[in-house]
């Protein structure tokens, strides 16, 4: 695969903005190059545009090279950048599975790029022939999500890699929930599949949704394209500082994940016992998709009880289903107590 052949012509020819910190990033006694206010240190200074210290920490954690990492304002930023870099508006298209995370379509719609949906099977797995059959010479990207949102299951690794092997464009695998599915990441496959891009986030297992920090992993060539077209200072100093703080607390995060996975398994069993629950789908994420009789009515009842879940009843293959995030033990007990009143 020749990555340059997939790029939009204007991106190939783009001369990126060169910031003051791009031109000089070392140590110095006096900085008079960026028209910054000399007071209120350290927040008077522009942040490192390439977030080098944060990437070094992540590289060790994820066992990848720091040059293979892009950091963005949530995973939504690399999703948007990938579409803008590779898809010509009004001409080219992307393919995604259905159901899945809704931002792939939003990002495509904003850029004026057609998005084609391909249904998962009844057990929420890929149909490779159907996906490839929906592609054509103008298809540049395929978006997958594993573990998938809102279904919660992991897609089969062999199927995802086969898709990357057969498709001539880029295959993006969104692993936002991968910390809850040990051993199922595709990060170790990047060196074998140059058209593979992995997205991860600090919003789920790492408990940092509020700082908006997402990661993209890929070849050096691909990461350089994302760096070329991103805004110069896309991650502020506060986000980088908080990320560094949490990256030093890996053991704490591992405890959170262990607790949430135990709560998930417990809730899966207890929810299945309610007479109005039809099915609790297996999950590799920090949530459960639960099919119920009168899901909308139960949703409205829970709102009145001050408990907010997500109604996914109108989503393809998820009819009469609620998506329930796994909370702290006491939060989960509040939900169970409220549901018991319906019996």
XYZ file of C-alpha atoms in Angstrom:
343
model
C 0.000 0.000 0.000
C 1.336 3.411 -1.012
C -0.004 5.847 1.572
C 0.755 8.872 -0.571
C -1.613 7.575 -3.249
C -4.491 7.620 -0.756
C -3.932 11.237 0.336
C -5.959 14.131 -1.009
C -3.939 16.248 -3.432
C -4.253 19.415 -1.331
C -2.915 17.566 1.716
C 0.054 16.253 -0.275
C 0.925 19.816 -1.249
C 0.088 21.415 2.090
C 2.825 23.374 3.809
C 1.987 23.053 7.509
C 2.014 25.948 9.933
C 5.349 26.273 11.689
C 4.922 27.398 15.279
C 7.581 28.976 17.478
C 7.879 25.752 19.470
C 8.294 23.746 16.261
C 11.254 25.877 15.271
C 12.891 25.715 18.711
C 11.968 23.203 21.405
C 15.087 22.995 23.583
C 16.025 24.653 26.862
C 16.955 28.336 26.979
C 17.252 31.132 29.530
C 15.094 33.611 27.665
C 12.231 32.994 25.248
C 11.348 36.021 23.141
C 10.158 34.227 20.012
C 6.417 33.524 20.459
C 4.931 36.849 21.620
C 3.947 35.277 24.937
C 3.229 37.195 28.134
C 6.323 36.854 30.385
C 4.144 36.636 33.533
C 2.047 33.794 35.028
C 4.478 30.926 34.508
C 4.184 28.167 33.388
C 0.793 28.786 31.786
C 2.014 31.813 29.890
C 3.963 29.514 27.572
C 2.603 27.612 24.596
C 2.591 23.851 25.193
C 4.807 21.379 23.386
C 2.961 20.940 20.055
C 4.098 17.302 19.806
C 3.564 16.417 23.489
C 6.939 14.634 23.639
C 7.042 13.884 27.379
C 3.516 12.451 27.387
C 4.266 10.306 24.339
C 7.416 8.936 25.968
C 5.340 7.730 28.925
C 2.654 6.238 26.679
C 5.273 4.540 24.491
C 6.583 2.609 27.495
C 3.073 1.736 28.657
C 1.853 0.570 25.238
C 5.170 -0.923 24.048
C 5.262 1.131 20.849
C 7.609 3.801 19.561
C 6.766 7.389 20.525
C 7.022 8.250 16.822
C 4.073 5.889 16.239
C 1.770 7.912 18.523
C -0.554 10.818 17.740
C -2.302 12.584 20.613
C -5.537 14.452 20.052
C -8.406 16.275 21.685
C -10.199 13.015 22.416
C -10.296 10.215 19.835
C -12.723 12.376 17.887
C -9.830 14.539 16.661
C -7.944 11.755 14.835
C -11.271 10.439 13.480
C -11.936 13.866 11.972
C -8.356 14.339 10.748
C -8.276 10.962 9.007
C -11.419 11.769 7.048
C -10.151 15.233 6.133
C -6.733 13.939 5.089
C -7.823 11.060 2.903
C -11.386 11.681 1.677
C -12.293 14.140 -1.069
C -15.679 15.717 -0.182
C -18.494 14.804 -2.531
C -16.429 12.126 -4.251
C -14.885 9.594 -1.898
C -16.444 7.548 0.887
C -15.879 5.631 4.106
C -17.440 2.384 5.324
C -18.385 1.516 8.879
C -20.261 -1.190 10.737
C -23.791 -0.841 12.071
C -24.447 -0.401 14.937
C -21.391 1.434 16.198
C -20.094 4.712 17.638
C -21.938 7.642 16.071
C -19.036 10.082 15.629
C -17.730 8.347 12.507
C -20.871 9.431 10.678
C -20.896 12.910 12.231
C -17.277 13.524 11.190
C -17.983 12.247 7.672
C -21.132 14.386 7.370
C -19.275 17.515 8.481
C -16.659 16.915 5.777
C -19.247 16.165 3.094
C -18.030 12.568 2.766
C -20.420 9.688 2.122
C -20.566 7.088 4.891
C -21.797 3.587 4.048
C -23.108 1.349 6.822
C -22.769 -2.436 6.803
C -24.800 -4.419 9.300
C -23.109 -6.656 11.812
C -24.368 -10.218 12.044
C -27.023 -11.152 14.605
C -24.242 -11.987 17.076
C -22.627 -8.583 16.437
C -19.680 -9.833 14.365
C -18.182 -8.764 11.025
C -19.323 -10.028 7.668
C -16.142 -9.443 5.676
C -17.730 -10.135 2.300
C -20.518 -7.639 2.960
C -18.046 -4.970 4.084
C -15.743 -5.438 1.104
C -18.782 -5.590 -1.167
C -19.776 -2.107 -0.021
C -16.380 -0.649 -0.946
C -15.391 0.668 -4.355
C -12.450 2.535 -5.909
C -13.450 5.676 -3.973
C -13.533 4.026 -0.534
C -10.590 5.291 1.510
C -11.352 4.269 5.107
C -13.096 1.491 7.012
C -14.001 2.244 10.642
C -14.337 -0.616 13.147
C -14.908 -0.423 16.899
C -13.744 -3.235 19.173
C -15.021 -3.642 21.828
C -17.952 -2.170 19.967
C -20.255 0.559 21.204
C -23.181 0.019 21.911
C -23.044 -3.779 21.693
C -20.111 -4.240 24.101
C -18.534 -7.238 22.391
C -15.099 -7.566 20.855
C -14.906 -8.208 17.137
C -12.979 -11.320 16.116
C -9.295 -10.489 15.707
C -8.865 -12.765 12.699
C -11.721 -11.048 10.855
C -10.354 -7.552 11.485
C -6.886 -8.522 10.282
C -8.288 -10.264 7.225
C -10.131 -7.065 6.384
C -6.893 -5.073 6.748
C -5.166 -7.614 4.530
C -7.746 -7.447 1.728
C -8.698 -3.752 1.766
C -6.455 -1.365 -0.162
C -7.310 1.650 1.973
C -6.937 2.333 5.703
C -8.612 0.246 8.413
C -9.208 2.145 11.661
C -9.929 0.089 14.775
C -11.325 2.124 17.657
C -10.247 0.460 20.912
C -11.743 2.954 23.353
C -12.781 0.137 25.716
C -9.783 -2.139 25.212
C -8.574 -1.879 28.821
C -11.649 -3.908 29.811
C -10.774 -6.637 27.277
C -7.294 -7.881 28.253
C -5.276 -9.472 25.470
C -7.521 -8.338 22.619
C -5.730 -5.220 21.369
C -4.332 -5.101 17.842
C -1.417 -2.831 18.810
C 1.028 -5.686 18.322
C -0.106 -6.051 14.707
C 0.791 -2.528 13.562
C 4.209 -3.492 12.218
C 2.616 -6.185 10.043
C -0.240 -4.059 8.659
C 0.870 -0.606 7.459
C -2.748 0.327 6.641
C -3.901 -0.334 10.211
C -4.621 2.502 12.647
C -5.545 1.920 16.294
C -7.467 4.486 18.328
C -7.478 4.445 22.132
C -8.517 6.922 24.808
C -7.976 8.088 28.368
C -11.716 8.681 28.785
C -12.742 5.193 29.948
C -10.440 3.019 32.062
C -8.159 5.953 32.889
C -11.019 8.060 34.270
C -10.000 11.206 32.381
C -12.951 11.940 30.085
C -12.896 15.538 31.297
C -9.407 16.334 29.969
C -10.151 15.086 26.409
C -7.122 13.017 25.477
C -7.218 10.438 22.707
C -4.497 8.399 21.039
C -3.905 7.149 17.515
C -1.247 4.525 16.787
C 0.091 3.840 13.316
C 3.074 3.888 11.008
C 5.538 6.779 11.259
C 4.407 7.979 7.839
C 0.759 8.023 8.835
C 1.380 9.743 12.176
C 3.398 12.434 10.385
C 0.379 13.181 8.189
C -1.856 13.695 11.239
C 0.781 15.961 12.810
C 1.000 17.905 9.564
C -2.706 18.838 9.484
C -3.606 19.161 13.175
C -3.939 22.535 14.872
C -0.496 23.644 16.170
C -1.236 23.398 19.894
C -4.081 20.875 19.965
C -3.392 19.720 23.546
C -3.118 22.373 26.232
C -0.674 22.392 29.130
C -3.326 21.390 31.698
C -4.269 18.278 29.726
C -0.623 17.276 29.326
C 0.111 17.846 33.018
C -2.873 15.786 34.182
C -2.001 13.001 31.763
C 1.556 12.843 33.134
C 0.167 12.686 36.662
C -2.172 9.769 35.884
C 0.397 7.902 33.805
C 2.447 7.657 36.995
C -0.494 5.914 38.716
C -0.758 2.820 36.546
C -1.359 0.548 39.550
C -4.336 2.660 40.639
C -5.864 2.468 37.163
C -5.380 -1.300 37.111
C -7.307 -1.516 40.405
C -10.140 0.556 38.920
C -10.326 -1.730 35.904
C -10.341 -4.863 38.057
C -13.145 -3.476 40.225
C -15.234 -2.409 37.234
C -14.824 -5.759 35.503
C -15.927 -7.547 38.682
C -18.944 -5.226 38.955
C -19.730 -5.836 35.273
C -19.769 -9.591 35.765
C -21.939 -9.245 38.869
C -24.405 -6.927 37.170
C -24.646 -9.199 34.139
C -25.894 -12.027 36.372
C -28.199 -9.921 38.547
C -29.854 -8.038 35.678
C -30.587 -11.314 33.885
C -32.751 -12.391 36.859
C -35.376 -9.659 36.338
C -38.564 -10.968 34.656
C -38.691 -8.010 32.261
C -35.122 -8.588 31.033
C -34.999 -10.580 27.807
C -31.223 -10.759 27.439
C -28.023 -9.295 28.824
C -25.477 -9.303 26.029
C -21.897 -10.388 26.865
C -19.573 -7.414 27.260
C -15.862 -6.661 27.002
C -16.480 -2.997 27.867
C -17.488 -0.986 30.946
C -21.171 -1.219 30.073
C -23.886 -3.769 29.379
C -26.448 -3.801 26.584
C -29.687 -5.123 28.086
C -32.737 -6.113 26.049
C -35.996 -5.569 27.968
C -39.717 -5.574 27.574
C -40.782 -1.909 27.242
C -37.246 -0.515 27.350
C -38.466 3.054 26.811
C -40.927 2.807 29.674
C -38.223 1.494 31.994
C -35.871 4.251 30.817
C -38.466 6.912 31.676
C -39.094 5.309 35.063
C -35.367 5.341 35.883
C -35.139 9.014 34.922
C -37.897 9.738 37.456
C -35.836 7.816 40.019
C -32.831 10.018 39.250
C -30.919 7.272 37.421
C -29.773 7.952 33.877
C -28.969 5.145 31.449
C -28.915 5.249 27.631
C -31.910 4.193 25.543
C -30.594 2.399 22.444
C -33.983 0.991 21.375
C -33.992 2.736 18.013
C -30.455 1.676 17.106
C -30.039 -1.040 14.464
C -30.030 -4.569 16.009
C -30.551 -3.078 19.485
C -34.349 -2.852 19.605
C -35.848 -2.653 23.098
C -32.399 -2.301 24.658
C -30.839 -0.037 27.256
C -27.115 0.557 27.561
C -26.098 0.586 31.213
C -22.691 1.919 32.260
C -21.020 0.074 35.132
C -20.656 2.487 38.038
C -19.383 2.205 41.585
C -20.876 -0.632 43.641
C -23.283 1.726 45.427
C -24.434 3.246 42.131
C -25.100 -0.182 40.697
C -27.037 -1.116 43.834
C -29.183 1.990 43.431
C -30.069 0.849 39.921
C -30.903 -2.676 41.070
C -33.041 -1.375 43.932
C -34.995 0.866 41.553
C -35.589 -2.020 39.126
C -36.780 -4.285 41.956
C -39.657 -1.863 42.565
C -40.980 -2.732 39.111
C -41.494 -6.399 39.976
